[in-house]
Coordinates of C-alpha atoms and ligand atoms in Angstrom, one line a residue:
X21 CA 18.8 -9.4 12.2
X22 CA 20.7 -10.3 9.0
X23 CA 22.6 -7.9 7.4
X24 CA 22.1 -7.3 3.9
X25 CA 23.7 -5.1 1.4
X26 CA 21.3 -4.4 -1.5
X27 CA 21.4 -0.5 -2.9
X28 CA 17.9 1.2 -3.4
X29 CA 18.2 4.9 -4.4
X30 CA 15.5 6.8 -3.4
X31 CA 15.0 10.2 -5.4
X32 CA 13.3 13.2 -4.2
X33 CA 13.8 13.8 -0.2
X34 CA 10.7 14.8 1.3
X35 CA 7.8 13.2 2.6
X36 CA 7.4 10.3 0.7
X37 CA 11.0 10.0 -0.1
X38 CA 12.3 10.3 3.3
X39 CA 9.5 8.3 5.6
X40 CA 9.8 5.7 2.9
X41 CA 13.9 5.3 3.5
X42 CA 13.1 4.9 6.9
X43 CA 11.1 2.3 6.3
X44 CA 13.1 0.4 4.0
X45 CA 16.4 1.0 6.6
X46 CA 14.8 -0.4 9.8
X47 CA 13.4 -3.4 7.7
X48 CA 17.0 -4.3 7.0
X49 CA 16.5 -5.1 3.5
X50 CA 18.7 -2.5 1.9
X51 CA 21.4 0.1 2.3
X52 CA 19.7 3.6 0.9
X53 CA 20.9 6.7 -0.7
X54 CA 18.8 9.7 -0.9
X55 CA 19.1 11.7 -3.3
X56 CA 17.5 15.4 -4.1
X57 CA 18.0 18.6 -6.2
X58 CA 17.8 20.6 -2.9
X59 CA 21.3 20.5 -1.2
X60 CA 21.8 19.6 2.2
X61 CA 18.4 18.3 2.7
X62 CA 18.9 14.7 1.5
X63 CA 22.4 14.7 3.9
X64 CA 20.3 15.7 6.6
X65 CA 17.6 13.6 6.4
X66 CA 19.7 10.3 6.3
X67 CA 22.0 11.5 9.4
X68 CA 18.9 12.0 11.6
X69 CA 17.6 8.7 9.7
X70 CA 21.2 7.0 10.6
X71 CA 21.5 8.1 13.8
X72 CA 18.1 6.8 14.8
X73 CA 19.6 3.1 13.1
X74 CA 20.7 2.0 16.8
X75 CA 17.9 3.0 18.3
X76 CA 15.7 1.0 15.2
X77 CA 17.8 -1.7 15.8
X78 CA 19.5 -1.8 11.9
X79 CA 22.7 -1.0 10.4
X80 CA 21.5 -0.4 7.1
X81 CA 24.0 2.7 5.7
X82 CA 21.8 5.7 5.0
X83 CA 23.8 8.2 2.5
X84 CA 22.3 11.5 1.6
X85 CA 23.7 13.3 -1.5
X86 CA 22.8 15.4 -4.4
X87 CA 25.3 13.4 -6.7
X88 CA 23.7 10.5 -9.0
X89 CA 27.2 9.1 -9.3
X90 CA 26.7 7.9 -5.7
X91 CA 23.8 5.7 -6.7
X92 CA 25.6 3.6 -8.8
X93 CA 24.4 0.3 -9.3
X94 CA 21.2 0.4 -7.0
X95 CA 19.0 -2.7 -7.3
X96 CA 16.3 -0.8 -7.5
X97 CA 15.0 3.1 -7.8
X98 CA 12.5 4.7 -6.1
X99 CA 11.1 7.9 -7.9
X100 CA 9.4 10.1 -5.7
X101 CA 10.9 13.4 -6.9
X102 CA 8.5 15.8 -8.0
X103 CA 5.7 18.7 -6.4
X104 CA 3.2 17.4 -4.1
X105 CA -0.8 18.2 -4.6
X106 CA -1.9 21.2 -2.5
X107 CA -5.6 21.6 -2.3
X108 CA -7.6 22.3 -4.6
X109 CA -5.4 21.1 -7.5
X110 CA -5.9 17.5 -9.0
X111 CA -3.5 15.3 -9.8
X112 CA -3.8 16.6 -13.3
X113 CA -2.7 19.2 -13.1
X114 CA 0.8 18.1 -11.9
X115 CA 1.0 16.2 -15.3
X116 CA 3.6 18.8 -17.2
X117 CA 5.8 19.9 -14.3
X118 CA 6.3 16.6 -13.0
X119 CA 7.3 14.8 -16.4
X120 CA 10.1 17.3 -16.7
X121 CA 11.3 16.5 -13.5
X122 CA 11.0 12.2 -13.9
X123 CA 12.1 12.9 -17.2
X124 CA 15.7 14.2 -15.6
X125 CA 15.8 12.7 -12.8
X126 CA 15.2 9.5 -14.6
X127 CA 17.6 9.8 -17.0
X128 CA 20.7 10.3 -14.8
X129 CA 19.4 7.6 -12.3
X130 CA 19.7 5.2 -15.1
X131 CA 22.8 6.1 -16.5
X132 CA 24.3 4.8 -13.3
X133 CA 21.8 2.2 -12.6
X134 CA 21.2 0.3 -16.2
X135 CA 20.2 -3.1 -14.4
X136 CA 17.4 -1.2 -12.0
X137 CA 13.9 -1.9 -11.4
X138 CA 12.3 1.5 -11.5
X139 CA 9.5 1.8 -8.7
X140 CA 7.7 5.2 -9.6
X141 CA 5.4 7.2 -7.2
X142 CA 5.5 10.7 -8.8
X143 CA 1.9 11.7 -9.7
X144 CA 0.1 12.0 -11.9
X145 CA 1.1 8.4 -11.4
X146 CA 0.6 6.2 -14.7
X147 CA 1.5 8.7 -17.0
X148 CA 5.2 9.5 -15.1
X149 CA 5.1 5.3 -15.4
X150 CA 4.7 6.2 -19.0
X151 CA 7.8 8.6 -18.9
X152 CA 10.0 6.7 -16.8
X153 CA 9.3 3.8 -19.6
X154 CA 10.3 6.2 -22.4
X155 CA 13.2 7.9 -21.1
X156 CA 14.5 4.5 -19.4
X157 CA 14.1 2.9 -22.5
X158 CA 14.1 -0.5 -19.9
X159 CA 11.5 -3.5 -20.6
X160 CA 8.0 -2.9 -18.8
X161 CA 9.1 -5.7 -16.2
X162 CA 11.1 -2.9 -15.1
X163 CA 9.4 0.1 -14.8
X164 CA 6.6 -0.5 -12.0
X165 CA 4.4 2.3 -10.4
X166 CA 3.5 2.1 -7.2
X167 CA -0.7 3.2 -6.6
X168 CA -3.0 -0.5 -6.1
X169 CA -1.2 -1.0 -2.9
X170 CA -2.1 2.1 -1.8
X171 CA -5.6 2.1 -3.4
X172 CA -5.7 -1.6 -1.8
X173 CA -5.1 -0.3 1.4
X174 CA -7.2 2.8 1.5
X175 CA -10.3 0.4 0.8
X176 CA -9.2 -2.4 3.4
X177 CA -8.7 0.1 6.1
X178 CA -11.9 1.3 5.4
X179 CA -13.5 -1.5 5.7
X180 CA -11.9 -3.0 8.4
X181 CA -13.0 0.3 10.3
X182 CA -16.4 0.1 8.9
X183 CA -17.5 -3.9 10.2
X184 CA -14.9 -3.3 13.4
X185 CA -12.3 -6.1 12.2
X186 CA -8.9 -6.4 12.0
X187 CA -7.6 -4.7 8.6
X188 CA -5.2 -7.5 8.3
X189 CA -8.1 -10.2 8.0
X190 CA -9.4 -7.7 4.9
X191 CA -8.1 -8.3 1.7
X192 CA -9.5 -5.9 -1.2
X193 CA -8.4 -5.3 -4.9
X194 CA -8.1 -2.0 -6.7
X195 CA -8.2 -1.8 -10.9
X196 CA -7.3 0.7 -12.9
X197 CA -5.2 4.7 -13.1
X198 CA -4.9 5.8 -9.9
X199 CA -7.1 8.8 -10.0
X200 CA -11.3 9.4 -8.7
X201 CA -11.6 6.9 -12.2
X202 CA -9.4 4.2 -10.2
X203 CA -12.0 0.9 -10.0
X204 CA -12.5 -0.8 -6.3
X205 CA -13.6 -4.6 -7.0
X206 CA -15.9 -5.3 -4.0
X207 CA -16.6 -9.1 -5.2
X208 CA -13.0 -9.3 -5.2
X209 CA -12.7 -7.8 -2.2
X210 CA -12.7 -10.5 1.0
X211 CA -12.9 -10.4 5.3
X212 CA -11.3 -13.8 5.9
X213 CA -12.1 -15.1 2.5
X214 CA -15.6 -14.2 3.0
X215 CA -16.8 -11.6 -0.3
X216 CA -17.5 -8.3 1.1
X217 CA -21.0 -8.6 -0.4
X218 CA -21.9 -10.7 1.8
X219 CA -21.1 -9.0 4.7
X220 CA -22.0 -5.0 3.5
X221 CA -25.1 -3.3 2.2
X222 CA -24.4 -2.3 -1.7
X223 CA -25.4 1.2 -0.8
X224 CA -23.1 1.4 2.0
X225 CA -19.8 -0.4 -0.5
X226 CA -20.8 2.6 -3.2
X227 CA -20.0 4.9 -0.3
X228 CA -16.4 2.9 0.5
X229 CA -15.5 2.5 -2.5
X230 CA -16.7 6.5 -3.3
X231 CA -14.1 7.5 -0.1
X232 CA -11.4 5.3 -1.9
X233 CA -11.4 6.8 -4.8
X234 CA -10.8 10.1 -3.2
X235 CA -8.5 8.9 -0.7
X236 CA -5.9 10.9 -1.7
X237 CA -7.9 14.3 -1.8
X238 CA -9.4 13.7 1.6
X239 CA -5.8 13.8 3.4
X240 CA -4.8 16.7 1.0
X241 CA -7.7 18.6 2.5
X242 CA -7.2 17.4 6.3
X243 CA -3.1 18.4 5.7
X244 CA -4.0 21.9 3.9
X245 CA -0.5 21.6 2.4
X246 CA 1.4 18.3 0.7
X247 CA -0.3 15.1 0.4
X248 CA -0.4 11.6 2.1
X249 CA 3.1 10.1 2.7
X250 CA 2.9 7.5 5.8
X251 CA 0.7 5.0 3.6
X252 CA 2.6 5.8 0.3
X253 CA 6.3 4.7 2.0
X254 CA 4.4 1.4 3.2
X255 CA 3.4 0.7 -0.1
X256 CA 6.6 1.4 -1.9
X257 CA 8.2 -0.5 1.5
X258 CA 5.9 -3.8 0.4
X259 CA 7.0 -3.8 -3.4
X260 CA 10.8 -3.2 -2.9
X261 CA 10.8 -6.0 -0.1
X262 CA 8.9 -8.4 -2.3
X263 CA 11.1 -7.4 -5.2
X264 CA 14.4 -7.7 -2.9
X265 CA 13.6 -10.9 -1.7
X266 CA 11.7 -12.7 -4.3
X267 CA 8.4 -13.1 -2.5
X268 CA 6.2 -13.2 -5.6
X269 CA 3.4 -10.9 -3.9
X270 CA 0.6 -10.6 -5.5
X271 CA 0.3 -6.8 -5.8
X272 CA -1.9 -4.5 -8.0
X273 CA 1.0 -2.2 -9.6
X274 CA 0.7 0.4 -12.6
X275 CA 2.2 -1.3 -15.5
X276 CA 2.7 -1.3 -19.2
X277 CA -0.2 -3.4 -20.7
X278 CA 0.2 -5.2 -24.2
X279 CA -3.3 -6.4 -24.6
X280 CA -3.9 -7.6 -21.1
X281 CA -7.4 -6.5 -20.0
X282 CA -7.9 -5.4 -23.6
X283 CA -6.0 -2.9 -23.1
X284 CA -2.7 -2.3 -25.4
X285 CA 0.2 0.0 -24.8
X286 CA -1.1 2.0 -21.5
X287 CA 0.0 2.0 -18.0
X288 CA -2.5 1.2 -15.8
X289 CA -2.8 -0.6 -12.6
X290 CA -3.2 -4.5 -12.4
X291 CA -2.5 -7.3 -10.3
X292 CA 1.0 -8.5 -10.7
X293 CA 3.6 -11.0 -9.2
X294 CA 6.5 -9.1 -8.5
X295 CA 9.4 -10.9 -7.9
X296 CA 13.4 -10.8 -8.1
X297 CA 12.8 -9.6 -11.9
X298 CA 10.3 -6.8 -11.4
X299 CA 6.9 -7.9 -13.1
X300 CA 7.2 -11.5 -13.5
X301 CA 3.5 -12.1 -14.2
X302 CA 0.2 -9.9 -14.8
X303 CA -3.4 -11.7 -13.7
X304 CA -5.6 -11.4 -15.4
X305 CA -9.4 -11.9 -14.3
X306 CA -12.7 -11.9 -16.3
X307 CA -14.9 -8.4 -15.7
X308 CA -18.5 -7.9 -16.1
X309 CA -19.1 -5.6 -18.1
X310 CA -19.8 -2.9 -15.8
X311 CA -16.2 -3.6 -14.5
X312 CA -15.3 -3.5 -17.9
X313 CA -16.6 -0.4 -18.6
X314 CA -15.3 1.4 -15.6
X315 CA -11.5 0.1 -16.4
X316 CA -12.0 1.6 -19.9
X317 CA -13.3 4.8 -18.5
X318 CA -10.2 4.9 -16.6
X319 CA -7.5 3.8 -19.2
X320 CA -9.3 7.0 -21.3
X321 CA -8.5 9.1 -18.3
X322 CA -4.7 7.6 -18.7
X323 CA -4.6 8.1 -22.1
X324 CA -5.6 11.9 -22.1
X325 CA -2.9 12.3 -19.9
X326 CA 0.1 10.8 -22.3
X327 CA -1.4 12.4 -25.1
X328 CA -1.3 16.1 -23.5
X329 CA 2.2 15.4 -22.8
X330 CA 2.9 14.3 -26.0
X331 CA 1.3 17.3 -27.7
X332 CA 2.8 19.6 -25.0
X333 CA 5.5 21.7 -26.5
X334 CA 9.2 20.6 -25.8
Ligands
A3D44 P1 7.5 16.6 -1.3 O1 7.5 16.4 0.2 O2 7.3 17.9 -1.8 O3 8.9 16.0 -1.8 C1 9.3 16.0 -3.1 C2 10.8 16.2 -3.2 O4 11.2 16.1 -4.6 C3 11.3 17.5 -2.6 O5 12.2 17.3 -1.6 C4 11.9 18.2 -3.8 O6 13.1 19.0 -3.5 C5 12.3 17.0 -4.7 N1 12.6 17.3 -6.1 C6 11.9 18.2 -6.9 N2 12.5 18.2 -8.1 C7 13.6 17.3 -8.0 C8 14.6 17.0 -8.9 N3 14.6 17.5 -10.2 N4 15.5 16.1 -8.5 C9 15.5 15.5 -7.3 N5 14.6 15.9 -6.4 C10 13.6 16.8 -6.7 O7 6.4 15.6 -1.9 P2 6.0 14.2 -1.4 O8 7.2 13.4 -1.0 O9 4.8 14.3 -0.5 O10 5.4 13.6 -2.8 C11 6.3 13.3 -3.9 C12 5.5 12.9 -5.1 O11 4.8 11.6 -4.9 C13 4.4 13.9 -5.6 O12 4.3 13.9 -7.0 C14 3.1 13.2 -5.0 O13 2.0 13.6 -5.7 C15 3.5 11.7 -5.3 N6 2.7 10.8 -4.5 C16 2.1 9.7 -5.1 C17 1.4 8.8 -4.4 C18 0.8 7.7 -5.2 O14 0.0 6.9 -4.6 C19 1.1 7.5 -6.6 C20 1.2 9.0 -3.1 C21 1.8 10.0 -2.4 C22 2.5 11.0 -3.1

């Protein structure tokens, strides 16, 4: 396996944080510190997570620390710090709390880390995209949330589970905030190339595409307390790889748009190419105008959000 010494910082040491080090560690494609507010618990994590390297087969460094000095100079980092959703509460409601914390965490991270590319998983998602953009100050090519992948995935393994076929022969695309307003594209949404419409009764794609968009909330209720991590660290595992080595994936990610979709100066999720440079292209594809009203009813939702935090008091 070749070694390789690219630095990704992730921030915030607990589920999400720490299953998606792991990931990124036995994939070889990056040393990684872990950072957290909590001391002890990011050291710990990455011992157990570097002692479990031979055994994984890498020798990736794993460094745990609660001192943002140490990150300097990642080539990428991953924002996961923040409070998980316990049942019963929406992403929403998250909103406030959590910008305080991106907002610091963010800050310091950069201040060692100027050149980054900012991967943000922090809910509620596209508005701490929005926060990470302000307080970076970095260009939106830059500042990249992670939630299509996810969204992607959720809808693929569904119906891959659904028409008993391999999920990796199901490709699907997810618009929009990630939130119950996110917008599932079945005719976009292929088994082998073949449009899922042609293979599934519209009544039974409402229902996929229903359980999609309350993905999220379903393993919140299953878990009873914290929220889905095992998915999340593969999706932020697929953008920092294709980032790290220049694949130019094509991957739905929450991102600054400046008119794209008709939509001007509001994070929301698209299809990208993300390369060495973060963003290095946004598709765009014509809607009907059902789909086009369903992205808009989802870039309000967005929008609510960033103005309550802008009309929150300091
Ligand atoms: P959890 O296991 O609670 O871990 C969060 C970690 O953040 C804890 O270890 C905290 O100590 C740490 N933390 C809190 N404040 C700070 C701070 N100021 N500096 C550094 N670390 C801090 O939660 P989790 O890992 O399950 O989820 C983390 C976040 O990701 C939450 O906001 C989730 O809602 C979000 N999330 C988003 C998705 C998306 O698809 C966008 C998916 C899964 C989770």
């Amino acid at each position: 396996m070749p070694i390789c010494r690219r630095k990704v910082t992730v921030i915030g040491a607990g589920n999400v944080g720490a299953t998606t080090a792991q990931r990124i560690a036995e994939a070889g494609i990056a040393d990684v510190y872990l950072i957290d507010v909590v001391e002890g618990l990011p050291q710990g994590k990455a011992l157990d997570l570097a002692e479990a390297g031979p055994l994984a087969h890498h020798d990736q460094s794993i460094v745990g620390t609660n001192d943002y000095a140490d990150t300097t100079e990642s080539d990428i980092v991953v924002v996961t710090a923040g409070l998980a959703r316990q049942p019963g509460m929406s992403r929403d409601d998250l909103l406030l709390k959590n910008a305080g914390i991106v907002r610091s965490v963010v800050q310091q991270a950069v201040h060692y880390s100027p050149g980054a590319i900012l991967v943000v998983v922090t809910n509620p998602l596209d508005a701490m995209v929005h926060v990470a953009l302000e307080v970076s100050g970095f260009p939106r090519e830059r500042v990249i949330g992670m939630a299509g992948v996810l969204d992607s995935s959720r809808f693929r393994s569904f119906i891959a589970q659904d028409l008993g076929v391999s999920a990796t022969d199901v490709s699907a695309f997810v618009l929009g905030g990630h939130g119950d307003t996110m917008v599932p594209l079945p005719r976009f949404s292929t088994v082998a190339g073949i449009p899922l419409p042609e293979l599934m009764k519209p009544e039974r794609i409402e229902e996929l595409v229903q359980r999609t968009r309350t993905g999220g909330a379903e393993i919140v209720a299953l878990l009873k307390s914290g929220s889905a991590f095992y998915a999340p660290a593969s999706s932020v595992l697929h953008m920092v790889d294709s980032i790290l080595s220049d694949r130019k994936r094509v991957l739905t990610c929450a991102v600054l748009l400046r008119g794209e979709y008709g939509i001007d100066g509001l994070v929301i999720g698209v299809p990208t190419v993300l390369g060495a440079s973060g963003v290095e292209r946004i598709i765009e594809v014509a809607l009907t105008a059902e789909e086009k009203a369903a992205l808009m009813a989802s870039a309000g939702s967005v929008r609510g959000l960033v103005e309550t935090m802008h009309n929150a008091p300091a």
